[in-house]
């Protein structure tokens, strides 16, 4: 009976902790920011991006703590309700951890199944051979048009550094040779200026790259002084 | 169409692994047909992947020829050279109906999370990009590996997984992902099946551990960063081979005639080294941990040497690829300013892995709760092996992040949980063996007739 009382008490404590965590948007590590300010990493070149990452990690830490406390509370409740589980597991701590883990896992399993069912309804989950429409509903038509225009052996210079658009083009234009230039050009730059710059590149003169694609103006409707895909003649 | 192609290649991998299953692990993994199929798939992936890499290193693209030939050869050898009869399977506890149902639901959800979603992040940039390149070119000439101007990420990564995916890509349409991702999902399930076969021998706690492993959010999450399958990464394959290496190493210390166990360690170890860059270090950590735990050197070292030999194609391919920007700067390990900046966030990042509930639920805490108390009588070696493995894994991760050429916080955020996943099933196996419930003798591989009292 005392063990059951302790487990119920712990369940309340963990539930309260979960509730406390849920009321905050982030959970930063104590002292981490001041340590970083006093000891900056020499590799960090974009403090803004790193601050954004830190905020994201703090938010995910909050989510993990919430799940952790909720799972511990559930585990305590199960073992308090069914003490045989602790005997079977060789101890209450193991039983609490295992029951909490399974409970959390089953809940997440439900989330995954519900997400897949939702995706099936809205078209984002499919086993059909047409992933491009699902990855990039806005850009798929443009990328298919590019694939029709660019011969499989013609090289393409990639301008821009947006990771999502980069992945899209890498996926859609395979097996065409891709030559990434990790730089951004102003959207207002004229087509002639872009082509003049491209003609001077060794990959055009010596390696046969014949197209230049500016990922920054790939999304339909982006105002720009040049097309997203242009043919380059050396 | 693509899904059917993927299913065909999964079947070929299972067939390719059937003869190795009979020769290396026939009486070990248990009698359940799905567990045997899972182990056959794992061994078939190792054999086919290593053969595919050898062929690729000799100048040929990765086509369906190798999987087809490996499957045909395996079936032929099953008839011509079945080998000596396997010892009767070690009796395992029956799978409770509810747990069996849970495993089925997890399998369906996990495969669904893989095949119904496209490749993303590293799945696009690394694994599928290399697989598509290998479908057309040999690794010795693939432009993405040898032309520094061409798009290519981590040209020095081992290529076993891309070589396994390449034929599915070649036979699928240009946008199709379901087939190749089914191959990855099947390897994820193979991990669960092999773990099931091993854990069922560890008594009630083994079954409990299996339930905990099966319900890990990481196995079926749709959230790309926190999923073993949705993004199309190779980490579950690494975890699968690492689990087989550890299980094989345990048998090396327990069996009177360890040739089968040595073969298993060599095959899985060679595949591990050929799957991810970390695989080589992971094999080294297991070997060192085994020696420190008192496993016989004359058995462990030859098996490890054979594993390195099997990975020769990977080393040969890697020696020829175009150089990438250095991923690690060892000078950082000697720079006080860098160490001061990085040590606290790395320590907190690694400690945070134990609390990463969205990926691993409470399983890391459970593993620690089983590993840290003193071991029951006769299990000291198992505990020592596990603790040295854990220490080696943490040391490797800490060193890698201290020396990383990336920004450490970003590097930890994007990779630490996936690298931890490599170790979790193997550590769970060892931890479950340490905790026999009263009245239940452990029945893991150490209980073969030849075992010594302290054999793991």
XYZ file of C-alpha atoms in Angstrom:
690
model
C 0.000 0.000 0.000
C 2.767 2.533 0.773
C 4.309 1.799 -2.641
C 0.978 2.450 -4.316
C 0.679 5.757 -2.452
C 4.178 6.756 -3.474
C 3.421 5.896 -7.099
C 0.215 7.927 -7.035
C 2.081 10.821 -5.476
C 4.771 10.584 -8.135
C 2.110 10.461 -10.841
C 0.707 13.727 -9.483
C 4.171 15.302 -9.366
C 4.984 14.275 -12.924
C 1.572 15.392 -14.163
C 2.093 18.755 -12.489
C 5.541 19.007 -14.062
C 4.056 18.216 -17.473
C 1.409 20.869 -16.940
C 4.073 23.375 -15.909
C 6.161 22.635 -18.991
C 3.120 22.849 -21.262
C 2.553 26.473 -20.232
C 5.877 27.561 -21.681
C 6.703 27.880 -25.359
C 10.395 27.008 -24.944
C 12.643 25.377 -22.389
C 16.144 26.878 -22.654
C 18.973 25.239 -20.755
C 19.914 27.346 -17.732
C 23.157 29.198 -18.329
C 23.565 28.034 -21.922
C 23.048 31.438 -23.515
C 25.425 33.228 -21.165
C 28.077 30.537 -21.660
C 27.794 30.898 -25.431
C 28.058 34.666 -25.112
C 31.233 34.353 -23.036
C 32.722 31.538 -25.151
C 31.712 32.067 -28.796
C 32.432 29.195 -31.157
C 34.878 30.220 -33.889
C 32.824 28.341 -36.503
C 29.715 30.425 -35.986
C 29.530 32.925 -38.815
C 25.823 33.698 -38.781
C 24.767 34.562 -35.255
C 21.161 35.177 -36.353
C 20.803 31.709 -37.819
C 22.329 30.167 -34.724
C 19.980 32.091 -32.466
C 17.062 30.800 -34.544
C 18.377 27.255 -34.216
C 18.791 27.697 -30.464
C 15.181 28.859 -30.175
C 14.038 25.866 -32.214
C 16.032 23.478 -30.025
C 14.624 25.126 -26.895
C 11.119 24.583 -28.274
C 11.808 20.935 -29.033
C 13.333 20.459 -25.586
C 10.085 21.745 -24.136
C 8.177 19.210 -26.239
C 10.440 16.379 -25.120
C 10.115 17.332 -21.449
C 6.350 17.491 -21.782
C 6.225 13.999 -23.303
C 8.713 12.700 -20.744
C 6.755 13.906 -17.700
C 3.443 12.813 -19.171
C 4.847 9.345 -19.894
C 6.294 9.062 -16.397
C 2.962 10.075 -14.879
C 1.156 7.486 -16.987
C 3.708 4.826 -16.067
C 3.275 5.546 -12.352
C -0.498 5.315 -12.685
C -0.360 1.974 -14.495
C 2.013 0.416 -11.966
C -0.031 1.787 -9.078
C -3.154 0.283 -10.601
C -1.534 -3.058 -11.424
C 1.288 -3.872 -9.015
C 1.763 -7.249 -10.703
C 3.502 -5.401 -13.533
C 6.268 -4.335 -11.165
C 6.732 -7.872 -9.928
C 6.855 -9.148 -13.489
C 9.448 -6.523 -14.449
C 11.571 -7.085 -11.355
C 10.962 -3.672 -9.824
C 8.760 -0.619 -9.842
C 11.253 1.784 -11.507
C 11.676 -0.480 -14.549
C 7.948 -1.035 -14.735
C 7.205 2.690 -14.591
C 9.736 3.441 -17.331
C 8.557 0.618 -19.546
C 4.844 1.309 -19.134
C 5.426 5.017 -19.717
C 7.536 4.288 -22.772
C 4.982 1.920 -24.270
C 2.161 4.342 -23.515
C 3.978 7.209 -25.181
C 4.943 4.987 -28.100
C 1.391 3.787 -28.644
C 0.172 7.394 -28.566
C 2.796 8.377 -31.142
C 1.866 5.315 -33.197
C -1.672 6.658 -33.242
C -0.385 10.055 -34.329
C 1.510 8.443 -37.200
C -1.471 6.377 -38.335
C -3.778 9.396 -38.100
C -1.252 11.479 -40.061
C -1.054 8.850 -42.777
C -4.838 8.608 -42.969
C -5.074 12.395 -43.215
C -2.378 12.383 -45.888
C -4.254 9.722 -47.815
C -7.317 11.958 -47.855
C -5.526 15.153 -48.874
C -3.166 13.439 -51.316
C 0.083 14.022 -49.432
C 0.375 10.275 -48.621
C 0.486 8.033 -51.652
C 2.393 5.098 -53.058
C 1.863 6.312 -56.620
C 4.866 7.034 -58.835
C 4.418 10.814 -58.801
C 6.196 12.220 -55.788
C 6.954 15.570 -57.441
C 3.380 16.817 -57.051
C 3.478 15.955 -53.358
C 6.889 17.471 -52.665
C 6.274 20.643 -54.593
C 2.655 21.252 -55.553
C 3.493 24.831 -56.613
C 6.648 24.088 -58.564
C 5.912 20.626 -60.005
C 4.622 21.841 -63.365
C 7.621 24.138 -63.830
C 10.062 21.376 -62.941
C 8.412 18.967 -65.374
C 8.701 21.624 -68.063
C 12.380 22.023 -67.216
C 12.863 18.284 -67.477
C 11.301 18.340 -70.932
C 13.539 21.192 -72.083
C 16.867 20.006 -70.674
C 18.420 16.981 -72.338
C 19.617 14.288 -69.894
C 23.275 14.990 -70.666
C 23.095 18.798 -70.511
C 24.606 20.428 -67.454
C 22.656 22.862 -65.278
C 24.211 25.591 -63.127
C 22.240 26.079 -59.912
C 22.052 29.549 -58.381
C 20.600 30.045 -54.919
C 20.913 28.420 -51.540
C 17.369 27.670 -50.338
C 17.611 24.072 -49.029
C 14.040 23.115 -49.926
C 14.282 24.336 -53.512
C 17.705 22.789 -53.784
C 16.374 19.370 -52.782
C 13.508 19.774 -55.223
C 15.751 20.443 -58.181
C 18.204 17.692 -57.215
C 15.299 15.244 -57.104
C 13.518 16.461 -60.235
C 16.422 16.955 -62.637
C 18.282 13.697 -62.033
C 20.329 12.427 -63.944
C 21.303 15.754 -65.485
C 24.713 17.075 -64.384
C 24.141 19.743 -61.733
C 26.764 22.372 -60.975
C 25.857 24.229 -57.789
C 27.065 27.772 -57.221
C 26.150 28.513 -53.631
C 25.436 32.194 -54.177
C 22.368 34.346 -54.537
C 21.835 36.991 -57.204
C 19.354 39.829 -56.944
C 16.018 38.900 -58.529
C 16.037 42.241 -60.377
C 19.213 41.329 -62.270
C 18.511 41.297 -66.009
C 18.685 38.126 -68.085
C 21.543 39.570 -70.133
C 23.577 40.294 -67.012
C 23.016 36.785 -65.678
C 23.944 35.194 -69.001
C 27.022 37.401 -69.408
C 28.247 36.280 -66.009
C 27.467 32.639 -66.744
C 29.333 32.641 -70.072
C 32.535 33.451 -68.245
C 32.289 30.423 -65.971
C 34.717 27.544 -66.611
C 31.889 25.018 -66.233
C 30.205 26.607 -69.257
C 33.343 27.044 -71.352
C 35.017 23.755 -70.479
C 32.424 21.396 -68.964
C 29.443 21.861 -71.248
C 26.956 23.341 -68.787
C 24.173 24.698 -70.999
C 21.523 25.912 -68.569
C 21.386 28.195 -65.600
C 18.609 27.836 -63.014
C 17.965 30.484 -60.376
C 16.196 28.737 -57.503
C 15.272 32.057 -55.907
C 12.868 32.854 -58.752
C 11.603 29.287 -59.233
C 8.394 29.694 -57.152
C 5.653 30.821 -59.549
C 4.883 34.500 -59.376
C 8.267 35.604 -58.026
C 8.968 39.053 -59.565
C 12.333 38.965 -61.333
C 14.295 40.537 -64.140
C 15.287 37.149 -65.504
C 13.646 33.761 -66.067
C 14.193 30.962 -63.577
C 15.718 28.779 -66.297
C 17.833 30.172 -69.124
C 19.907 28.532 -71.826
C 23.558 29.512 -71.863
C 25.569 29.424 -75.076
C 29.312 29.763 -74.543
C 4.564 0.094 -60.017
C 7.476 1.342 -57.929
C 6.080 -0.381 -54.830
C 5.959 -3.693 -56.685
C 9.545 -3.180 -57.809
C 10.574 -2.558 -54.215
C 8.729 -5.676 -53.044
C 10.523 -7.733 -55.689
C 13.925 -6.535 -54.522
C 13.051 -7.156 -50.869
C 12.135 -10.712 -51.843
C 15.457 -11.100 -53.657
C 17.301 -9.916 -50.544
C 15.462 -12.451 -48.379
C 16.325 -15.230 -50.827
C 19.946 -14.079 -51.016
C 20.157 -14.352 -47.252
C 18.606 -17.799 -46.930
C 21.784 -19.796 -47.392
C 23.847 -17.515 -45.110
C 21.021 -17.900 -42.588
C 21.343 -21.679 -42.687
C 25.128 -21.621 -42.527
C 25.719 -18.829 -40.041
C 22.648 -18.576 -37.887
C 20.391 -21.526 -38.548
C 19.711 -22.622 -35.007
C 20.173 -19.306 -33.341
C 17.547 -16.830 -34.138
C 14.563 -18.963 -33.315
C 11.867 -20.838 -35.039
C 9.367 -18.076 -35.794
C 9.146 -17.824 -39.598
C 8.996 -14.031 -39.650
C 12.052 -13.770 -37.398
C 13.952 -16.093 -39.710
C 12.822 -14.047 -42.705
C 13.998 -10.892 -40.946
C 17.423 -12.364 -40.316
C 17.563 -13.693 -43.879
C 16.755 -10.200 -45.121
C 19.503 -8.718 -42.962
C 22.093 -11.248 -44.106
C 20.894 -10.987 -47.699
C 21.277 -7.217 -47.568
C 24.808 -7.653 -46.233
C 25.793 -10.207 -48.880
C 24.095 -8.414 -51.763
C 25.356 -4.999 -50.701
C 28.948 -6.154 -50.323
C 28.802 -7.980 -53.681
C 27.218 -4.962 -55.326
C 30.021 -2.757 -53.994
C 32.685 -5.207 -55.178
C 31.148 -5.197 -58.653
C 30.857 -1.414 -58.563
C 34.496 -1.087 -57.522
C 35.359 -3.193 -60.574
C 33.639 -0.724 -62.891
C 30.022 -1.874 -63.329
C 26.827 -0.026 -62.356
C 24.589 -1.400 -59.608
C 21.876 -3.205 -61.546
C 19.431 -5.985 -60.721
C 22.017 -8.528 -61.863
C 23.752 -8.848 -58.497
C 20.600 -9.190 -56.341
C 19.187 -11.682 -58.826
C 22.396 -13.696 -59.015
C 22.883 -13.625 -55.236
C 19.343 -14.909 -54.695
C 19.756 -17.656 -57.302
C 23.131 -18.682 -55.903
C 21.740 -18.773 -52.382
C 18.900 -21.070 -53.412
C 21.327 -23.292 -55.309
C 23.667 -23.530 -52.337
C 20.790 -24.355 -50.028
C 20.359 -27.478 -52.136
C 24.012 -28.264 -52.905
C 25.716 -27.232 -49.662
C 23.175 -26.980 -46.886
C 25.902 -27.504 -44.301
C 25.764 -29.545 -41.146
C 22.394 -29.678 -39.459
C 21.750 -26.722 -37.246
C 21.603 -27.246 -33.530
C 18.024 -27.144 -32.336
C 16.852 -23.586 -31.768
C 17.254 -22.290 -28.262
C 13.810 -22.311 -26.749
C 12.337 -18.856 -26.678
C 9.350 -17.650 -24.777
C 6.149 -17.516 -26.819
C 5.115 -14.153 -28.179
C 2.009 -12.960 -26.291
C -0.916 -12.278 -28.585
C -1.137 -8.613 -27.676
C 2.552 -8.090 -28.376
C 2.225 -9.913 -31.691
C -0.674 -7.629 -32.606
C 1.361 -4.591 -31.589
C 4.270 -5.723 -33.772
C 1.943 -6.116 -36.756
C 0.467 -2.640 -36.265
C 3.937 -1.116 -35.871
C 5.136 -2.907 -39.007
C 2.218 -1.598 -41.046
C 2.551 1.953 -39.695
C 6.306 1.958 -40.140
C 6.146 0.749 -43.738
C 3.363 3.229 -44.402
C 5.395 6.104 -42.974
C 8.195 5.148 -45.346
C 6.527 4.304 -48.627
C 3.758 6.898 -48.576
C 6.091 9.852 -48.139
C 8.752 11.170 -50.518
C 12.480 11.248 -49.857
C 13.503 14.425 -48.039
C 16.531 16.200 -46.558
C 19.551 13.815 -46.549
C 17.320 11.209 -48.150
C 17.299 13.391 -51.281
C 20.778 14.902 -51.104
C 22.726 11.824 -50.079
C 21.054 8.441 -50.155
C 18.749 8.640 -53.171
C 21.122 10.882 -55.145
C 23.940 8.352 -54.802
C 21.629 5.422 -55.499
C 20.411 6.983 -58.724
C 23.986 7.723 -59.748
C 25.105 4.162 -58.978
C 22.227 2.796 -61.066
C 23.850 4.390 -64.112
C 27.547 4.420 -63.250
C 30.125 2.401 -61.372
C 31.357 3.859 -58.110
C 34.741 4.220 -59.785
C 33.331 6.609 -62.358
C 30.118 8.074 -60.896
C 30.305 11.790 -61.652
C 28.834 12.848 -58.320
C 31.698 11.049 -56.584
C 34.570 12.012 -58.835
C 33.808 15.414 -60.319
C 34.334 18.082 -57.646
C 32.319 20.634 -59.648
C 29.236 18.404 -59.777
C 26.579 18.245 -57.117
C 27.615 15.726 -54.488
C 27.260 15.642 -50.721
C 29.622 13.599 -48.547
C 31.391 11.901 -51.423
C 33.341 9.802 -48.929
C 30.257 8.112 -47.419
C 30.114 4.322 -47.787
C 27.729 3.153 -50.487
C 26.144 -0.111 -49.352
C 22.678 1.353 -48.902
C 22.697 3.319 -52.184
C 23.907 0.149 -53.928
C 20.942 -1.748 -52.460
C 18.500 0.961 -53.564
C 19.958 1.517 -57.030
C 18.157 -1.311 -58.883
C 14.797 -0.191 -57.460
C 15.456 3.323 -58.722
C 16.499 2.007 -62.123
C 13.278 0.025 -62.506
C 10.980 2.735 -61.125
C 9.858 5.939 -62.796
C 11.885 9.146 -62.527
C 9.760 10.535 -59.703
C 8.975 7.306 -57.886
C 10.098 6.792 -54.326
C 7.839 4.071 -52.909
C 9.910 1.128 -54.151
C 13.323 2.244 -52.903
C 11.748 3.367 -49.654
C 10.118 -0.042 -49.264
C 13.608 -1.560 -49.323
C 14.658 0.821 -46.540
C 11.462 0.119 -44.598
C 12.060 -3.614 -44.911
C 15.526 -3.202 -43.415
C 13.903 -1.249 -40.585
C 11.518 -4.160 -40.026
C 14.396 -6.609 -40.263
C 15.913 -4.808 -37.301
C 12.705 -5.303 -35.357
C 12.469 -8.958 -36.405
C 16.063 -9.756 -35.485
C 15.657 -7.919 -32.189
C 12.495 -9.944 -31.552
C 14.334 -13.211 -32.140
C 17.097 -12.178 -29.755
C 15.038 -10.517 -27.057
C 12.538 -13.363 -26.759
C 15.398 -15.399 -25.356
C 15.919 -12.983 -22.491
C 12.847 -14.015 -20.534
C 9.939 -11.768 -19.552
C 12.122 -8.694 -19.532
C 13.179 -9.488 -23.061
C 9.535 -9.455 -24.111
C 9.034 -6.209 -22.247
C 12.100 -4.742 -23.945
C 10.736 -5.884 -27.305
C 7.465 -4.084 -26.600
C 9.435 -0.959 -25.676
C 11.537 -1.161 -28.826
C 8.541 -1.788 -31.077
C 6.714 1.261 -29.762
C 9.587 3.700 -30.213
C 8.211 6.821 -31.920
C 11.380 6.807 -34.058
C 10.170 3.680 -35.900
C 7.022 5.121 -37.406
C 7.028 8.891 -36.924
C 6.194 11.059 -39.920
C 8.342 13.878 -38.537
C 11.405 13.648 -40.775
C 14.007 14.624 -38.197
C 12.654 12.205 -35.612
C 11.942 9.300 -37.909
C 13.977 6.297 -38.919
C 11.988 5.897 -42.115
C 10.111 8.993 -43.288
C 13.146 10.891 -44.605
C 14.748 7.885 -46.275
C 17.902 7.690 -44.185
C 20.206 4.700 -43.673
C 20.479 4.695 -39.890
C 18.246 1.702 -39.193
C 20.408 -0.357 -41.546
C 23.448 0.647 -39.520
C 21.624 -0.255 -36.287
C 20.653 -3.626 -37.781
C 24.216 -4.588 -38.659
C 25.527 -3.301 -35.341
C 22.960 -5.451 -33.497
C 24.090 -8.497 -35.491
C 27.754 -7.753 -34.747
C 27.051 -7.535 -31.013
C 24.927 -10.696 -31.027
C 27.659 -12.479 -32.990
C 30.372 -11.282 -30.623
C 28.378 -12.659 -27.695
C 28.193 -16.025 -29.436
C 31.930 -15.907 -30.102
C 32.469 -16.047 -26.367
C 29.866 -18.703 -25.729
C 30.172 -21.371 -28.399
C 32.604 -24.221 -28.412
C 33.017 -24.083 -32.203
C 32.748 -20.428 -33.056
C 33.109 -20.586 -36.847
C 29.471 -19.671 -37.451
C 29.611 -16.790 -35.012
C 32.848 -15.553 -36.570
C 31.236 -15.676 -40.000
C 28.282 -13.717 -38.718
C 30.478 -11.065 -37.108
C 32.565 -10.793 -40.268
C 29.590 -10.476 -42.603
C 27.650 -8.038 -40.431
C 30.832 -6.136 -39.553
C 31.837 -5.777 -43.192
C 28.360 -4.502 -43.988
C 28.457 -2.143 -41.000
C 31.711 -0.577 -42.169
C 30.228 -0.254 -45.662
C 26.972 1.375 -44.535
C 27.963 4.621 -42.820
C 31.183 6.393 -41.932
C 30.462 5.795 -38.255
C 30.208 2.066 -38.925
C 33.959 1.575 -38.892
C 34.271 3.295 -35.540
C 31.298 1.361 -34.211
C 32.901 -1.950 -35.172
C 36.098 -0.822 -33.474
C 34.215 0.143 -30.324
C 32.480 -3.254 -30.143
C 35.754 -5.111 -30.686
C 37.581 -3.101 -28.017
C 34.636 -3.464 -25.632
C 34.582 -7.223 -26.243
C 38.281 -7.510 -25.469
C 37.928 -5.362 -22.354
C 35.022 -7.543 -21.266
C 37.257 -10.583 -21.449
C 36.013 -12.213 -24.629
C 38.741 -14.382 -26.160
C 41.079 -12.338 -28.325
C 41.864 -15.272 -30.617
C 38.209 -15.410 -31.595
C 37.281 -11.739 -31.718
C 40.224 -10.356 -33.642
C 40.145 -12.777 -36.612
C 36.425 -12.162 -37.036
C 37.007 -8.410 -36.969
C 39.887 -8.730 -39.426
C 37.641 -10.675 -41.795
C 35.029 -7.926 -41.497
C 37.616 -5.352 -42.544
C 38.593 -7.574 -45.478
C 34.975 -7.759 -46.615
C 34.854 -3.963 -46.547
C 37.827 -3.641 -48.918
C 35.631 -2.529 -51.857
C 34.372 0.333 -49.694
C 37.940 1.398 -48.873
C 38.943 1.110 -52.535
C 35.994 3.212 -53.683
C 36.581 5.790 -50.991
C 40.261 6.148 -51.884
C 39.314 7.251 -55.379
C 36.596 9.814 -54.776
C 37.090 13.555 -55.105
C 38.017 15.251 -51.859
C 35.334 17.007 -49.851
C 35.898 19.866 -47.499
C 37.279 18.295 -44.302
C 34.326 17.278 -42.148
C 36.438 17.189 -38.989
C 39.276 19.395 -37.807
C 41.374 17.440 -35.341
C 43.233 20.629 -34.410
C 40.035 21.687 -32.651
C 40.707 19.023 -30.037
C 43.832 20.919 -28.992
C 42.410 24.442 -29.136
C 41.357 25.592 -25.633
C 38.998 28.250 -27.005
C 37.147 25.750 -29.165
C 36.968 23.195 -26.376
C 35.632 25.771 -23.920
C 32.987 26.887 -26.410
C 31.895 23.399 -27.375
C 32.290 21.140 -24.350
C 29.220 22.292 -22.341
C 26.759 22.284 -25.263
C 28.065 18.914 -26.416
C 27.790 17.464 -22.911
C 24.240 18.745 -22.573
C 23.382 17.555 -26.076
C 24.607 14.024 -25.362
C 22.919 13.943 -21.956
C 19.756 15.166 -23.645
C 19.696 12.006 -25.780
C 18.517 10.125 -22.705
C 15.556 12.497 -22.481
C 14.733 12.606 -26.211
C 11.204 11.333 -25.654
C 9.914 12.350 -29.082
C 12.372 9.922 -30.696
C 13.046 7.229 -28.121
C 10.268 7.585 -25.506
C 11.696 6.437 -22.147
C 13.759 3.570 -23.547
C 17.215 5.172 -22.996
C 16.333 5.681 -19.332
C 15.175 2.070 -19.093
C 18.428 0.824 -20.647
C 20.415 2.880 -18.124
C 18.238 1.645 -15.265
C 19.040 -1.938 -16.272
C 22.706 -1.396 -17.072
C 23.931 0.720 -14.188
C 23.106 -1.486 -11.161
C 25.461 -4.389 -10.588
C 24.823 -7.417 -12.751
C 23.162 -10.614 -11.559
C 25.479 -13.540 -10.941
C 26.903 -14.914 -14.149
C 26.129 -11.795 -16.174
C 29.121 -9.627 -15.307
C 30.668 -10.000 -18.730
C 27.478 -8.927 -20.502
C 27.257 -5.831 -18.340
C 30.936 -5.015 -18.835
C 30.550 -5.382 -22.595
C 27.529 -3.085 -22.590
C 29.141 -0.428 -20.413
C 32.307 -0.321 -22.520
C 30.174 -0.072 -25.649
C 28.229 2.795 -24.113
C 31.416 4.539 -23.044
C 32.949 4.052 -26.492
C 29.871 5.396 -28.222
C 29.768 8.496 -26.030
C 33.504 9.083 -26.420
C 33.194 8.824 -30.188
C 30.243 11.200 -30.333
C 31.925 13.727 -28.034
C 35.147 13.626 -30.029
C 33.330 13.927 -33.340
C 31.328 16.948 -32.220
C 34.349 18.623 -30.627
C 36.252 18.265 -33.887
C 33.395 18.891 -36.291
C 33.918 21.279 -39.150
C 30.231 22.160 -38.958
C 28.692 24.387 -36.343
C 28.462 21.982 -33.381
C 24.965 22.938 -32.225
C 23.606 22.354 -35.713
C 25.589 19.141 -36.140
C 24.271 17.729 -32.851
C 20.729 18.786 -33.653
C 20.721 17.101 -37.041
C 22.608 13.915 -36.242
C 23.053 12.958 -32.571
C 19.720 11.170 -32.200
C 20.265 9.201 -35.406
C 23.746 8.138 -34.289
C 22.372 7.189 -30.872
C 19.785 5.041 -32.627
C 22.625 2.922 -34.055
C 23.453 1.754 -30.523
C 20.081 1.583 -28.838
C 18.856 -1.879 -30.012
C 22.198 -3.530 -29.213
C 22.409 -1.909 -25.790
C 18.799 -2.826 -25.102
C 19.559 -6.452 -25.950
C 22.467 -6.577 -23.521
C 20.547 -4.704 -20.835
C 17.548 -7.046 -21.121
C 19.826 -10.045 -20.673
C 21.019 -8.562 -17.384
C 17.659 -8.561 -15.741
C 16.216 -12.024 -15.339
C 13.057 -11.955 -13.305
C 13.020 -14.241 -10.313
C 12.397 -17.795 -11.388
C 13.229 -17.129 -15.041
C 16.677 -18.243 -16.106
C 18.030 -16.164 -18.962
C 17.870 -18.047 -22.218
C 19.972 -15.935 -24.546
C 22.827 -17.325 -26.660
C 25.017 -17.783 -23.614
C 22.895 -20.760 -22.633
C 24.241 -23.009 -25.350
C 25.658 -26.235 -23.919
C 29.241 -25.015 -24.236
C 28.806 -21.866 -22.216
C 31.014 -21.026 -19.326
C 29.329 -19.757 -16.164
C 30.183 -16.158 -16.959
C 29.850 -16.339 -20.717
C 27.749 -13.634 -22.282
